[in-house]
CSV table of C-alpha atoms in Angstrom, one decimal:
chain,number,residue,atom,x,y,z
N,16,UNK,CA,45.2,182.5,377.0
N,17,UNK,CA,47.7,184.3,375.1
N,18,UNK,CA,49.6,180.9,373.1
N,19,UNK,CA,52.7,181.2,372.1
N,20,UNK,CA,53.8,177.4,370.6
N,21,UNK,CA,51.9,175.1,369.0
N,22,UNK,CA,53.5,171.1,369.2
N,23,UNK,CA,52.9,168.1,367.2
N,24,UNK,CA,52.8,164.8,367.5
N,25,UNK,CA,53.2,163.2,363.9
N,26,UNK,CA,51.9,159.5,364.1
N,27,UNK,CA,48.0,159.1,364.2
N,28,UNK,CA,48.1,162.9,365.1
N,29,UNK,CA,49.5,165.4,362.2
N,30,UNK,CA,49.5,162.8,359.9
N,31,UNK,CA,46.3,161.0,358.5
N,32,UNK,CA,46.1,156.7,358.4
N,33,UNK,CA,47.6,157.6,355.0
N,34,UNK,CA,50.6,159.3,356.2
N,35,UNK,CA,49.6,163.0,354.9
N,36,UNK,CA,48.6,166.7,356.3
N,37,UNK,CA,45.5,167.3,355.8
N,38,UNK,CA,45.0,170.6,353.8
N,39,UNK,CA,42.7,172.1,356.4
N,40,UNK,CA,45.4,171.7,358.8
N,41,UNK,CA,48.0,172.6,357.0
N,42,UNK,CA,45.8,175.9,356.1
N,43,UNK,CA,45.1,176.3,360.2
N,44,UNK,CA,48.8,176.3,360.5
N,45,UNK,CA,50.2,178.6,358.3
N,46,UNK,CA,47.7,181.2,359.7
N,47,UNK,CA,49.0,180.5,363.4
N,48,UNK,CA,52.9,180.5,361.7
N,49,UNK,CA,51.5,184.1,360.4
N,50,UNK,CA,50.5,185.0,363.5
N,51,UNK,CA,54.5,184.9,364.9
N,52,UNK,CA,53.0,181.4,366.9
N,53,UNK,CA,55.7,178.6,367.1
N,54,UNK,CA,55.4,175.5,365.3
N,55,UNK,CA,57.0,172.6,366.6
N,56,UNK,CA,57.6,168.8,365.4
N,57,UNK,CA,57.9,166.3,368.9
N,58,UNK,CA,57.8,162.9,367.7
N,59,UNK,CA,59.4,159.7,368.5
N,60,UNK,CA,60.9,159.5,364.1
N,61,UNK,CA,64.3,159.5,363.1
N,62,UNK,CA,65.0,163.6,362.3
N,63,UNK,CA,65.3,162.3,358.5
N,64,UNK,CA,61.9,160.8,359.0
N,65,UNK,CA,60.3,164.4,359.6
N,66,UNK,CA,62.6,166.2,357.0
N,67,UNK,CA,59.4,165.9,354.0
N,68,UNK,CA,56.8,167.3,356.5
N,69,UNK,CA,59.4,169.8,358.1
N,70,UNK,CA,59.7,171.6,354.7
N,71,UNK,CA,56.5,171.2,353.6
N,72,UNK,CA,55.3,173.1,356.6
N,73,UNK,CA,57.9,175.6,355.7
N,74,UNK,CA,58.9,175.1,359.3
N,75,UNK,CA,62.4,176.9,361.3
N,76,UNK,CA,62.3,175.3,364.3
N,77,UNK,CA,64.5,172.8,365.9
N,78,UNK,CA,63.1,169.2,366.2
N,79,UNK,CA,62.4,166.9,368.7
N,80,UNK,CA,63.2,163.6,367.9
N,81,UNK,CA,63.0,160.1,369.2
N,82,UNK,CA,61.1,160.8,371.8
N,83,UNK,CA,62.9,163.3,373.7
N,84,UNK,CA,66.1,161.8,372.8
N,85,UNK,CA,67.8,164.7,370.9
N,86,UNK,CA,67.0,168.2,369.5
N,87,UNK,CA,68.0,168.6,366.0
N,88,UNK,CA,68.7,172.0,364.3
N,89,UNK,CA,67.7,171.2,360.5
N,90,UNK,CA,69.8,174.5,359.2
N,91,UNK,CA,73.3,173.7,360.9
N,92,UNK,CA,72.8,169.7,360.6
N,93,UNK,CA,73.4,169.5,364.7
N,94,UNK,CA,72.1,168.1,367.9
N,95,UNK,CA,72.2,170.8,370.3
N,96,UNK,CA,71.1,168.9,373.0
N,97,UNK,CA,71.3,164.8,372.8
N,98,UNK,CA,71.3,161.9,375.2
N,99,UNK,CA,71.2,158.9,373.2
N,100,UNK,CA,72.1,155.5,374.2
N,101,UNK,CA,75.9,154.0,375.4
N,102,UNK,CA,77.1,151.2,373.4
N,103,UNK,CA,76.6,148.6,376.4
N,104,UNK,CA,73.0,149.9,376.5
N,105,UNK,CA,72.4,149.1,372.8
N,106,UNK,CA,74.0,145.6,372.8
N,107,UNK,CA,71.9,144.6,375.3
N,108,UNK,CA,68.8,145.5,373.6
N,109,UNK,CA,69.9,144.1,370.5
N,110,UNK,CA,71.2,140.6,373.0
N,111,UNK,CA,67.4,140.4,374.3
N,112,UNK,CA,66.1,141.0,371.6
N,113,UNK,CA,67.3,138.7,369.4
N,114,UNK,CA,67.2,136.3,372.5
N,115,UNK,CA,63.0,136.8,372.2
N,116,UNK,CA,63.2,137.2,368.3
N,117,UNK,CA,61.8,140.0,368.1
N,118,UNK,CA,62.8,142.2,365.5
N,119,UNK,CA,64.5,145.7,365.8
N,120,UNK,CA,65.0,148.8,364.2
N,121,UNK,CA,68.3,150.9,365.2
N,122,UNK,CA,68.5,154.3,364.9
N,123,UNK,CA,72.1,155.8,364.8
N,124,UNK,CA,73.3,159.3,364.1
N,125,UNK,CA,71.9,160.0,360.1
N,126,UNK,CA,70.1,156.4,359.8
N,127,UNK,CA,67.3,154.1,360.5
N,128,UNK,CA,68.6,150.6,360.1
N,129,UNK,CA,67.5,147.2,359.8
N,130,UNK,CA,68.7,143.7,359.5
N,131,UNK,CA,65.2,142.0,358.3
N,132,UNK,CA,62.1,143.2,356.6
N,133,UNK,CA,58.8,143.2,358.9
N,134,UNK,CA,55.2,144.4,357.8
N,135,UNK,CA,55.6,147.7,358.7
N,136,UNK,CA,58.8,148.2,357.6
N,137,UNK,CA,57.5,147.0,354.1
N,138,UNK,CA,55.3,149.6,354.1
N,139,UNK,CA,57.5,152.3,355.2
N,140,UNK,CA,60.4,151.8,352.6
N,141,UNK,CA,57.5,151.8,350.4
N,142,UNK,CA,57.1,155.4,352.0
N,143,UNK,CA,60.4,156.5,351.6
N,144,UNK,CA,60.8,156.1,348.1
N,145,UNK,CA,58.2,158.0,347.3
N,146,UNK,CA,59.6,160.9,349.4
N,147,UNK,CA,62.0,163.9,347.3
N,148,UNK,CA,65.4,162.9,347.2
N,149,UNK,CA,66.8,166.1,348.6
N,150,UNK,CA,64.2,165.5,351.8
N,151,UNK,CA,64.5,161.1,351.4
N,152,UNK,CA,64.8,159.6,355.3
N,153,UNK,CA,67.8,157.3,355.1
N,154,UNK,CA,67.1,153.9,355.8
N,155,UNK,CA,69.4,150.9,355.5
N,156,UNK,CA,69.4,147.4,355.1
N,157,UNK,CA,72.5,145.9,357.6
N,158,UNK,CA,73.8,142.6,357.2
N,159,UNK,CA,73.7,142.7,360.7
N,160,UNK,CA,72.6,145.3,363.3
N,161,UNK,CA,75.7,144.3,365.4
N,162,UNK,CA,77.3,146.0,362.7
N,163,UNK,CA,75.4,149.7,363.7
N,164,UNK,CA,76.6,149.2,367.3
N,165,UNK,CA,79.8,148.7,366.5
N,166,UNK,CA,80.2,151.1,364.0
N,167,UNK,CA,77.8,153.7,364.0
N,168,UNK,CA,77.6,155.7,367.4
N,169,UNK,CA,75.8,157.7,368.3
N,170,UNK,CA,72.3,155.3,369.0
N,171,UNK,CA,69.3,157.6,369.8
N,172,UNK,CA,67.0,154.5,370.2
N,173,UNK,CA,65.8,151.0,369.2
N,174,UNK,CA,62.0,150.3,368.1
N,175,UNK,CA,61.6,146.6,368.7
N,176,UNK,CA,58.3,144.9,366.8
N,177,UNK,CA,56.4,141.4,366.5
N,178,UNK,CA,52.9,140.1,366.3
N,179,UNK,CA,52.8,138.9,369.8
N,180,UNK,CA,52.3,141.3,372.4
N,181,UNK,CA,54.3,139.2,374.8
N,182,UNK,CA,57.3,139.1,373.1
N,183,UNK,CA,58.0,142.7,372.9
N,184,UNK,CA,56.5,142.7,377.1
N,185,UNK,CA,59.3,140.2,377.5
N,186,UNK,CA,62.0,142.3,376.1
N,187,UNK,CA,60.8,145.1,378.0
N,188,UNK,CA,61.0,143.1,381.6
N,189,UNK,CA,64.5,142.6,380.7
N,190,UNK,CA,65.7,145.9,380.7
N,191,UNK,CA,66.5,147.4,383.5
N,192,UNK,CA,63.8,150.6,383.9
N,193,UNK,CA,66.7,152.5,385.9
N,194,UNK,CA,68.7,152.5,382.3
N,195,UNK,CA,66.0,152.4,379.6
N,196,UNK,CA,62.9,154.4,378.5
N,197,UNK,CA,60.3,152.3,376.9
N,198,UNK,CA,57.3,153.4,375.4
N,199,UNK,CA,54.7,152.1,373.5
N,200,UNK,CA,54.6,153.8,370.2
N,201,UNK,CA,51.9,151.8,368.3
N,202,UNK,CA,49.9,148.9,369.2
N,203,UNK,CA,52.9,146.6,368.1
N,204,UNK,CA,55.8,148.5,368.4
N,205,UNK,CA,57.6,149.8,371.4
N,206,UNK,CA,60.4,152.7,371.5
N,207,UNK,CA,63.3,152.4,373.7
N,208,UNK,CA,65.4,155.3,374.4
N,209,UNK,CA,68.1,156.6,377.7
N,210,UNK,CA,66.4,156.4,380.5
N,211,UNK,CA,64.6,160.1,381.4
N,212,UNK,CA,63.8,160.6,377.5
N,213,UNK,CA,60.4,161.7,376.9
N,214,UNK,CA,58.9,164.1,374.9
N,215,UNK,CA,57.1,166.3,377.5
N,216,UNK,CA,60.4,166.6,379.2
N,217,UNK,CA,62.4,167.8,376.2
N,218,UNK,CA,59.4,169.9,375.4
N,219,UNK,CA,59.5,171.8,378.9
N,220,UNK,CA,63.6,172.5,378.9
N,221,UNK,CA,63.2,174.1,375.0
N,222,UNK,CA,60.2,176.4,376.2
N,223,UNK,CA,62.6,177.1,379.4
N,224,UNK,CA,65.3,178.2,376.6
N,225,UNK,CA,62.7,180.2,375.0
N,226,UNK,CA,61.6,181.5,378.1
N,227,UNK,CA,57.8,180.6,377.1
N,228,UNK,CA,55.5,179.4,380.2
N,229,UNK,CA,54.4,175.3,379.5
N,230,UNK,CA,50.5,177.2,379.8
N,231,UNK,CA,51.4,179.1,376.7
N,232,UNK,CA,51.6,175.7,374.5
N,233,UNK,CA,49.3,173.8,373.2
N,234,UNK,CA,50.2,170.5,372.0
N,235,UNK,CA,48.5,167.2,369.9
N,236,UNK,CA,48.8,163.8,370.6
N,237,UNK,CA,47.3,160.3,370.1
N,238,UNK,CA,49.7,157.5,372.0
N,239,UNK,CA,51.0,156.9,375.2
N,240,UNK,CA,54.3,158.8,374.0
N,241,UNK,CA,52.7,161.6,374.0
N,242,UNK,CA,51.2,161.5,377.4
N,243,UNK,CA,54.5,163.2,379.3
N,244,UNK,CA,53.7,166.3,376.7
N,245,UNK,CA,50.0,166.3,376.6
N,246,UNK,CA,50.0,166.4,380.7
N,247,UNK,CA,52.7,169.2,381.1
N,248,UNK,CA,51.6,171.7,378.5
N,249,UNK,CA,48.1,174.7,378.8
N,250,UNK,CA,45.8,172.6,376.5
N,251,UNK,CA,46.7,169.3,376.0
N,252,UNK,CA,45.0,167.9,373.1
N,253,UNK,CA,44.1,164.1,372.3
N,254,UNK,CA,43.2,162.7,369.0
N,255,UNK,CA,39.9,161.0,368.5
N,256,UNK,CA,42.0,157.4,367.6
N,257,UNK,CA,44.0,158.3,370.5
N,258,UNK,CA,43.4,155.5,373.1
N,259,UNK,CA,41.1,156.2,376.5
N,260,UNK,CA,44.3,156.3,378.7
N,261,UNK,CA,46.0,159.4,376.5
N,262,UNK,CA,42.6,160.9,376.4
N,263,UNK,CA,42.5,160.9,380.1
N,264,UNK,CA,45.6,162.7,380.1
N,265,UNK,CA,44.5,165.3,377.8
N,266,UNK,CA,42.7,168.5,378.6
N,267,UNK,CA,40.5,168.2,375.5
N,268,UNK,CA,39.4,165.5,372.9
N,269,UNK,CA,38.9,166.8,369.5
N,270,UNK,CA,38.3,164.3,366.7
N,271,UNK,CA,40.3,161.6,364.0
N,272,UNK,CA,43.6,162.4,362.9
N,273,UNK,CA,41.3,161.7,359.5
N,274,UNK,CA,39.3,164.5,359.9
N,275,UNK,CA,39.8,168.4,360.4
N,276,UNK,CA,39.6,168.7,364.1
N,277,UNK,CA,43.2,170.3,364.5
N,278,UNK,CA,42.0,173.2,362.2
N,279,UNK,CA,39.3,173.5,363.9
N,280,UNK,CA,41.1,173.9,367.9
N,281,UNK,CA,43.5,175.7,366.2
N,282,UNK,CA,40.7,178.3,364.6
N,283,UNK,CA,39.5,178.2,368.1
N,284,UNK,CA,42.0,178.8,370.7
N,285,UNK,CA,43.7,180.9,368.3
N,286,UNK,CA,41.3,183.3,366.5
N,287,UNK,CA,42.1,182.6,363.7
């Protein structure tokens, strides 16, 4: 198969338990970025949240961000294509929510914001600080996140959080599914976007821009928001952390996001 685009997961896929590129795969894709192969970022972060691995790819394609939620075009600073949530849809989130005490993360147009510090939002402010300032994700502290709905339109999505499973499942059964996209993200943290967000969607209408055939693609993934893109794509490729479920989605199993084993499919599939 002649492939033409390359996708990426970042999570527990591009990125190692330690939040970096490995240098074999960074290596693997530069050669297939030589090769006139398409590179592309499709994760569930805020754009600013890709920005440091964006440039340090030396990437020029668009993004796509939160899940299916928007395209953004890092050179012009715009959204080409973007279906984010209404205002009604984000105060109810926020209304359940804080009804189930569960804490949430709001991401509005340039911003990821927070009312109240949780474990792994210790860990990624810790994260952002150490990231270039011309590249730094912005995230704010709110007094309040009624604050970002009332003032900071557009919402792409919500990321609710807590220790207990069942709290975030009770959120969930709240919302109605003919309004909301909800998808698990990390073992304690679900995403919820517009309803019909997902990544393998978004992916399929760029490559129908593009005019590129979904077989020509090859794409990486480790969690169950990557399953709408694993499933669509020519060679759909699971992580070895990935969960059983995404594997069984996936054409191919390679191994850790710790480890080499996207150089290596790359090299592979790719001749390079």
């Amino acid at each position: 198969m002649n492939y033409k685009v390359v996708a990426f997961d970042l999570d527990g896929t591009l990125l190692n338990s330690e939040g970096r590129i490995l240098p074999e795969n960074k290596e693997a894709i530069q050669s297939a970025i030589n090769k006139g192969i398409k590179v592309l970022l499709v994760t569930g972060r805020h754009h600013t949240a890709v920005k440091p691995y964006y440039h340090e790819l030396d990437l020029d394609t668009p993004i796509i961000c939160c899940n299916g939620t928007y395209v953004y075009d890092v050179a012009t600073d715009s959204t080409p294509f973007a279906n984010p949530l209404s205002k009604q849809q984000a105060q109810l989130i926020y209304d359940v929510a804080e009804k189930h005490h569960c804490h949430l993360l709001m991401y509005s147009r340039d911003s990821m914001n927070y009312a109240q510090l949780n474990p792994h939002m210790e860990k990624f402010v810790k994260w952002v600080e150490t990231c270039p300032a011309d590249v730094r994700p912005d995230v704010r502290k709110v007094d309040s996140i009624q604050e970002v709905i009332d003032h900071h339109n557009p919402i792409w999505k919500c990321v609710i959080s807590a220790e207990n499973k069942a709290i975030m499942n009770n959120v969930v059964n709240e919302l109605p599914i003919s309004q909301f996209s909800c998808e698990w993200s990390w073992v304690d943290r679900v995403d919820i976007a517009n309803a019909g967000n997902t990544k393998g969607g978004r992916l399929l209408a760029l490559l129908k821009e593009w005019g590129i055939d979904p077989q020509e693609v090859i794409a990486f993934g480790d969690n169950h928001n990557d399953i709408s893109m694993l499933s669509v794509v020519g060679l759909g490729v699971a992580m070895g952390n990935a969960e059983e479920e995404v594997k069984s989605q996936a054409k191919q199993v390679t191994t850790s996001n710790n480890e080499s084993g996207i150089a290596q499919v790359l090299r592979d599939t790719l001749s390079l």
